[in-house]
Amino acid sequence: MLRVVVMVSGGGTNLQAILDAIDSGKITNASVEAVISNNSGAYALERARNHHIPAVCVSPKSYPDRAAFNQALLETVKQYRPDLIVLAGFLVTIPPEMIKEYRNRIINIHPSLIPSFCGVGYYGLKVHEAALKRGVKITGATVHYVDEGVDSGPILLQKAVEVKEGDTPETLQRRVMEEAEWQILPEAINRIANK
Ligand code: GAR
């Protein structure tokens, strides 16, 4: 059984897609051992509690500096002995010590076709705003392994999504989630769980 820890900062629709895929048998041989957030108000924590999964907040506000926060984050993750860490809308830079400890065992979902619209400053709605501004006709989502760079690790899965006439960042974000993110993130976990 692959022990999965999911890290989240916001609404947690990708977390929900993972939990639903486990419940429906689309993901096998994996269990979510904990959901960890930097944000105590993240609705994702509520989704975890509803599923009777430990929901833990490690907030930077509770620590004197970044180093102390990074250490607390790593210690919290370690408690759950993950085989795989899934960043599902986790908007905090992963500490280098964590990347070292869990090399090739951390994956991230990004809401564009990497290498487009990724890297520093590209997260959440900003990604879709940039895609619309550039006028691309196709966008999508990417699941990739996490390394020391920003959105620079090896790509595991990608799925393309059409940009439609009249799209706003919000409508495009929703379509990318529905048609790509909520499919390829569970699929990536299932593939890793079943080699
Ligand atoms: C998702 O669209 C995810 O791809 C994005 O944040 C959103 C979280 O939504 N992640 C990034 O932009 C990472 N660079 P959710 O909390 O509803 O899953």
CSV table of C-alpha atoms and ligand atoms in Angstrom, one decimal:
chain,number,residue,atom,x,y,z
A,1,MET,CA,0.0,0.0,0.0
A,2,LEU,CA,1.5,3.3,-1.1
A,3,ARG,CA,1.4,5.8,1.8
A,4,VAL,CA,0.4,9.2,0.4
A,5,VAL,CA,0.6,12.6,2.1
A,6,VAL,CA,-1.2,15.4,0.3
A,7,MET,CA,-0.1,19.0,0.8
A,8,VAL,CA,-2.6,21.8,0.1
A,9,SER,CA,-3.1,25.5,0.5
A,10,GLY,CA,-6.6,26.2,-0.7
A,11,GLY,CA,-9.9,24.7,-1.7
A,12,GLY,CA,-8.7,21.2,-2.3
A,13,THR,CA,-10.6,20.2,-5.3
A,14,ASN,CA,-7.6,18.1,-6.5
A,15,LEU,CA,-7.5,16.5,-3.0
A,16,GLN,CA,-11.2,15.7,-3.4
A,17,ALA,CA,-10.5,14.1,-6.8
A,18,ILE,CA,-7.8,11.9,-5.2
A,19,LEU,CA,-10.1,10.9,-2.4
A,20,ASP,CA,-13.0,10.2,-4.8
A,21,ALA,CA,-10.7,8.1,-7.0
A,22,ILE,CA,-9.6,6.0,-4.1
A,23,ASP,CA,-13.2,5.5,-3.0
A,24,SER,CA,-14.3,4.5,-6.5
A,25,GLY,CA,-11.3,2.2,-7.1
A,26,LYS,CA,-9.7,4.3,-9.9
A,27,ILE,CA,-6.7,4.5,-7.6
A,28,THR,CA,-5.7,1.2,-6.0
A,29,ASN,CA,-3.0,0.2,-3.6
A,30,ALA,CA,-2.7,3.7,-2.1
A,31,SER,CA,-4.0,5.4,1.0
A,32,VAL,CA,-4.0,9.1,2.0
A,33,GLU,CA,-2.3,9.1,5.5
A,34,ALA,CA,-2.5,12.8,6.1
A,35,VAL,CA,-3.4,16.2,4.6
A,36,ILE,CA,-1.0,19.0,5.5
A,37,SER,CA,-1.6,22.7,4.9
A,38,ASN,CA,0.3,26.0,5.6
A,39,ASN,CA,-3.1,27.7,5.8
A,40,SER,CA,-5.4,26.9,8.7
A,41,GLY,CA,-8.4,28.3,6.7
A,42,ALA,CA,-7.9,26.0,3.8
A,43,TYR,CA,-11.2,24.2,2.9
A,44,ALA,CA,-9.0,21.3,1.9
A,45,LEU,CA,-8.5,20.5,5.6
A,46,GLU,CA,-12.3,20.3,6.0
A,47,ARG,CA,-12.4,17.8,3.1
A,48,ALA,CA,-9.8,15.7,4.9
A,49,ARG,CA,-11.7,15.7,8.2
A,50,ASN,CA,-14.9,14.8,6.4
A,51,HIS,CA,-12.9,11.7,5.2
A,52,HIS,CA,-11.6,11.0,8.7
A,53,ILE,CA,-8.1,11.7,7.5
A,54,PRO,CA,-5.7,13.6,9.8
A,55,ALA,CA,-5.7,17.3,8.8
A,56,VAL,CA,-2.7,19.2,10.0
A,57,CYS,CA,-1.8,22.9,9.7
A,58,VAL,CA,1.8,24.0,9.8
A,59,SER,CA,1.6,27.7,9.5
A,60,PRO,CA,4.7,29.9,8.9
A,61,LYS,CA,3.1,32.4,11.2
A,62,SER,CA,3.7,30.1,14.1
A,63,TYR,CA,7.5,30.1,13.7
A,64,PRO,CA,10.2,32.8,14.2
A,65,ASP,CA,11.7,32.3,10.7
A,66,ARG,CA,11.7,30.3,7.5
A,67,ALA,CA,14.2,27.8,8.7
A,68,ALA,CA,12.1,26.9,11.8
A,69,PHE,CA,9.0,26.6,9.6
A,70,ASN,CA,10.8,24.4,7.1
A,71,GLN,CA,12.0,22.1,9.8
A,72,ALA,CA,8.5,21.8,11.4
A,73,LEU,CA,7.1,21.1,7.9
A,74,LEU,CA,9.6,18.3,7.3
A,75,GLU,CA,9.1,16.8,10.8
A,76,THR,CA,5.3,16.8,10.3
A,77,VAL,CA,5.6,15.1,7.0
A,78,LYS,CA,8.0,12.5,8.3
A,79,GLN,CA,5.6,11.5,11.1
A,80,TYR,CA,3.3,10.0,8.5
A,81,ARG,CA,6.1,8.0,6.8
A,82,PRO,CA,5.0,8.8,3.2
A,83,ASP,CA,6.1,6.8,0.2
A,84,LEU,CA,4.7,9.7,-2.0
A,85,ILE,CA,4.1,13.4,-1.3
A,86,VAL,CA,1.5,15.0,-3.5
A,87,LEU,CA,1.4,18.8,-3.9
A,88,ALA,CA,-2.2,19.5,-4.7
A,89,GLY,CA,-2.3,23.3,-4.9
A,90,PHE,CA,0.4,23.7,-2.2
A,91,LEU,CA,1.7,27.2,-2.7
A,92,VAL,CA,4.8,27.1,-0.5
A,93,THR,CA,8.3,26.5,-1.8
A,94,ILE,CA,9.3,23.0,-0.8
A,95,PRO,CA,12.3,23.2,1.5
A,96,PRO,CA,15.5,21.8,-0.1
A,97,GLU,CA,15.9,19.4,2.9
A,98,MET,CA,12.5,17.9,2.0
A,99,ILE,CA,13.4,17.5,-1.7
A,100,LYS,CA,16.7,15.7,-0.6
A,101,GLU,CA,14.9,13.4,1.8
A,102,TYR,CA,12.1,12.5,-0.7
A,103,ARG,CA,13.8,12.7,-4.0
A,104,ASN,CA,11.6,11.3,-6.8
A,105,ARG,CA,8.9,10.9,-4.3
A,106,ILE,CA,7.2,14.3,-4.5
A,107,ILE,CA,4.8,15.2,-7.4
A,108,ASN,CA,3.1,18.4,-8.2
A,109,ILE,CA,0.1,19.4,-10.3
A,110,HIS,CA,0.5,22.6,-12.4
A,111,PRO,CA,-2.4,24.1,-14.3
A,112,SER,CA,-0.6,24.6,-17.7
A,113,LEU,CA,1.3,22.6,-20.3
A,114,ILE,CA,4.8,23.0,-18.9
A,115,PRO,CA,7.1,24.6,-20.1
A,116,SER,CA,4.4,27.2,-20.9
A,117,PHE,CA,3.2,29.5,-18.1
A,118,CYS,CA,5.2,28.0,-15.3
A,119,GLY,CA,8.0,29.0,-12.9
A,120,VAL,CA,8.2,31.8,-10.3
A,121,GLY,CA,5.0,33.8,-10.0
A,122,TYR,CA,2.8,31.4,-12.1
A,123,TYR,CA,0.3,29.8,-9.8
A,124,GLY,CA,-3.5,29.5,-9.6
A,125,LEU,CA,-5.5,32.0,-11.6
A,126,LYS,CA,-2.3,33.9,-12.7
A,127,VAL,CA,-1.5,30.9,-14.9
A,128,HIS,CA,-4.8,31.2,-16.8
A,129,GLU,CA,-4.6,35.0,-16.9
A,130,ALA,CA,-1.2,34.7,-18.7
A,131,ALA,CA,-2.5,32.0,-21.1
A,132,LEU,CA,-5.4,34.2,-22.1
A,133,LYS,CA,-3.2,37.3,-22.4
A,134,ARG,CA,-0.9,35.3,-24.8
A,135,GLY,CA,-3.8,34.1,-26.8
A,136,VAL,CA,-3.0,30.4,-26.7
A,137,LYS,CA,-5.7,28.1,-28.2
A,138,ILE,CA,-4.6,25.1,-26.2
A,139,THR,CA,-3.6,24.9,-22.6
A,140,GLY,CA,-3.8,22.1,-20.0
A,141,ALA,CA,-2.2,20.6,-16.9
A,142,THR,CA,1.0,18.8,-16.0
A,143,VAL,CA,1.9,16.4,-13.3
A,144,HIS,CA,5.7,16.5,-12.7
A,145,TYR,CA,8.2,15.4,-10.1
A,146,VAL,CA,9.5,18.1,-7.9
A,147,ASP,CA,13.2,19.0,-7.9
A,148,GLU,CA,15.1,22.1,-6.6
A,149,GLY,CA,13.7,24.4,-9.3
A,150,VAL,CA,10.3,25.8,-9.8
A,151,ASP,CA,8.1,23.5,-12.0
A,152,SER,CA,11.3,22.2,-13.5
A,153,GLY,CA,11.3,18.5,-12.6
A,154,PRO,CA,10.7,15.5,-14.9
A,155,ILE,CA,7.2,15.4,-16.5
A,156,LEU,CA,5.0,12.5,-15.7
A,157,LEU,CA,1.7,13.2,-17.3
A,158,GLN,CA,0.1,16.0,-19.3
A,159,LYS,CA,-3.4,16.7,-20.7
A,160,ALA,CA,-4.4,19.4,-23.2
A,161,VAL,CA,-7.5,21.5,-22.8
A,162,GLU,CA,-9.1,23.8,-25.4
A,163,VAL,CA,-9.3,27.5,-24.7
A,164,LYS,CA,-12.7,28.8,-25.8
A,165,GLU,CA,-13.9,32.1,-27.2
A,166,GLY,CA,-15.0,34.4,-24.4
A,167,ASP,CA,-13.1,32.5,-21.7
A,168,THR,CA,-12.3,34.3,-18.5
A,169,PRO,CA,-9.4,33.2,-16.2
A,170,GLU,CA,-12.1,31.6,-14.0
A,171,THR,CA,-13.9,29.7,-16.7
A,172,LEU,CA,-10.6,28.5,-18.1
A,173,GLN,CA,-9.4,27.5,-14.7
A,174,ARG,CA,-12.5,25.4,-14.1
A,175,ARG,CA,-12.3,23.7,-17.5
A,176,VAL,CA,-8.6,22.8,-16.9
A,177,MET,CA,-9.5,21.4,-13.5
A,178,GLU,CA,-12.4,19.3,-14.8
A,179,GLU,CA,-10.9,18.1,-18.0
A,180,ALA,CA,-7.3,17.7,-17.0
A,181,GLU,CA,-6.2,18.2,-13.4
A,182,TRP,CA,-8.8,16.0,-11.7
A,183,GLN,CA,-8.0,13.2,-14.1
A,184,ILE,CA,-4.2,13.2,-14.5
A,185,LEU,CA,-3.4,13.7,-10.8
A,186,PRO,CA,-5.3,10.6,-9.6
A,187,GLU,CA,-3.9,8.7,-12.7
A,188,ALA,CA,-0.4,9.6,-11.8
A,189,ILE,CA,-0.9,8.4,-8.2
A,190,ASN,CA,-2.4,5.2,-9.4
A,191,ARG,CA,0.5,4.6,-11.8
A,192,ILE,CA,3.0,5.1,-9.1
A,193,ALA,CA,1.1,2.9,-6.6
A,194,ASN,CA,1.0,0.1,-9.2
A,195,LYS,CA,4.4,0.7,-10.7
B,1,GAR,C1,-5.0,24.0,-8.9
B,1,GAR,O1,-5.4,24.6,-10.1
B,1,GAR,C2,-3.5,23.6,-9.1
B,1,GAR,O2,-3.1,23.2,-10.4
B,1,GAR,C3,-2.8,25.0,-8.8
B,1,GAR,O3,-3.6,25.5,-7.7
B,1,GAR,C4,-4.9,25.0,-7.8
B,1,GAR,C5,-5.4,24.4,-6.5
B,1,GAR,O4,-6.8,24.1,-6.5
B,1,GAR,N1,-1.4,24.8,-8.5
B,1,GAR,C6,-0.5,25.7,-8.9
B,1,GAR,O5,-0.8,26.7,-9.5
B,1,GAR,C7,0.9,25.3,-8.5
B,1,GAR,N2,1.9,26.1,-9.2
B,1,GAR,P1,-7.4,23.1,-5.5
B,1,GAR,O6,-7.0,23.6,-4.1
B,1,GAR,O7,-8.9,23.3,-5.7
B,1,GAR,O8,-6.9,21.7,-5.8
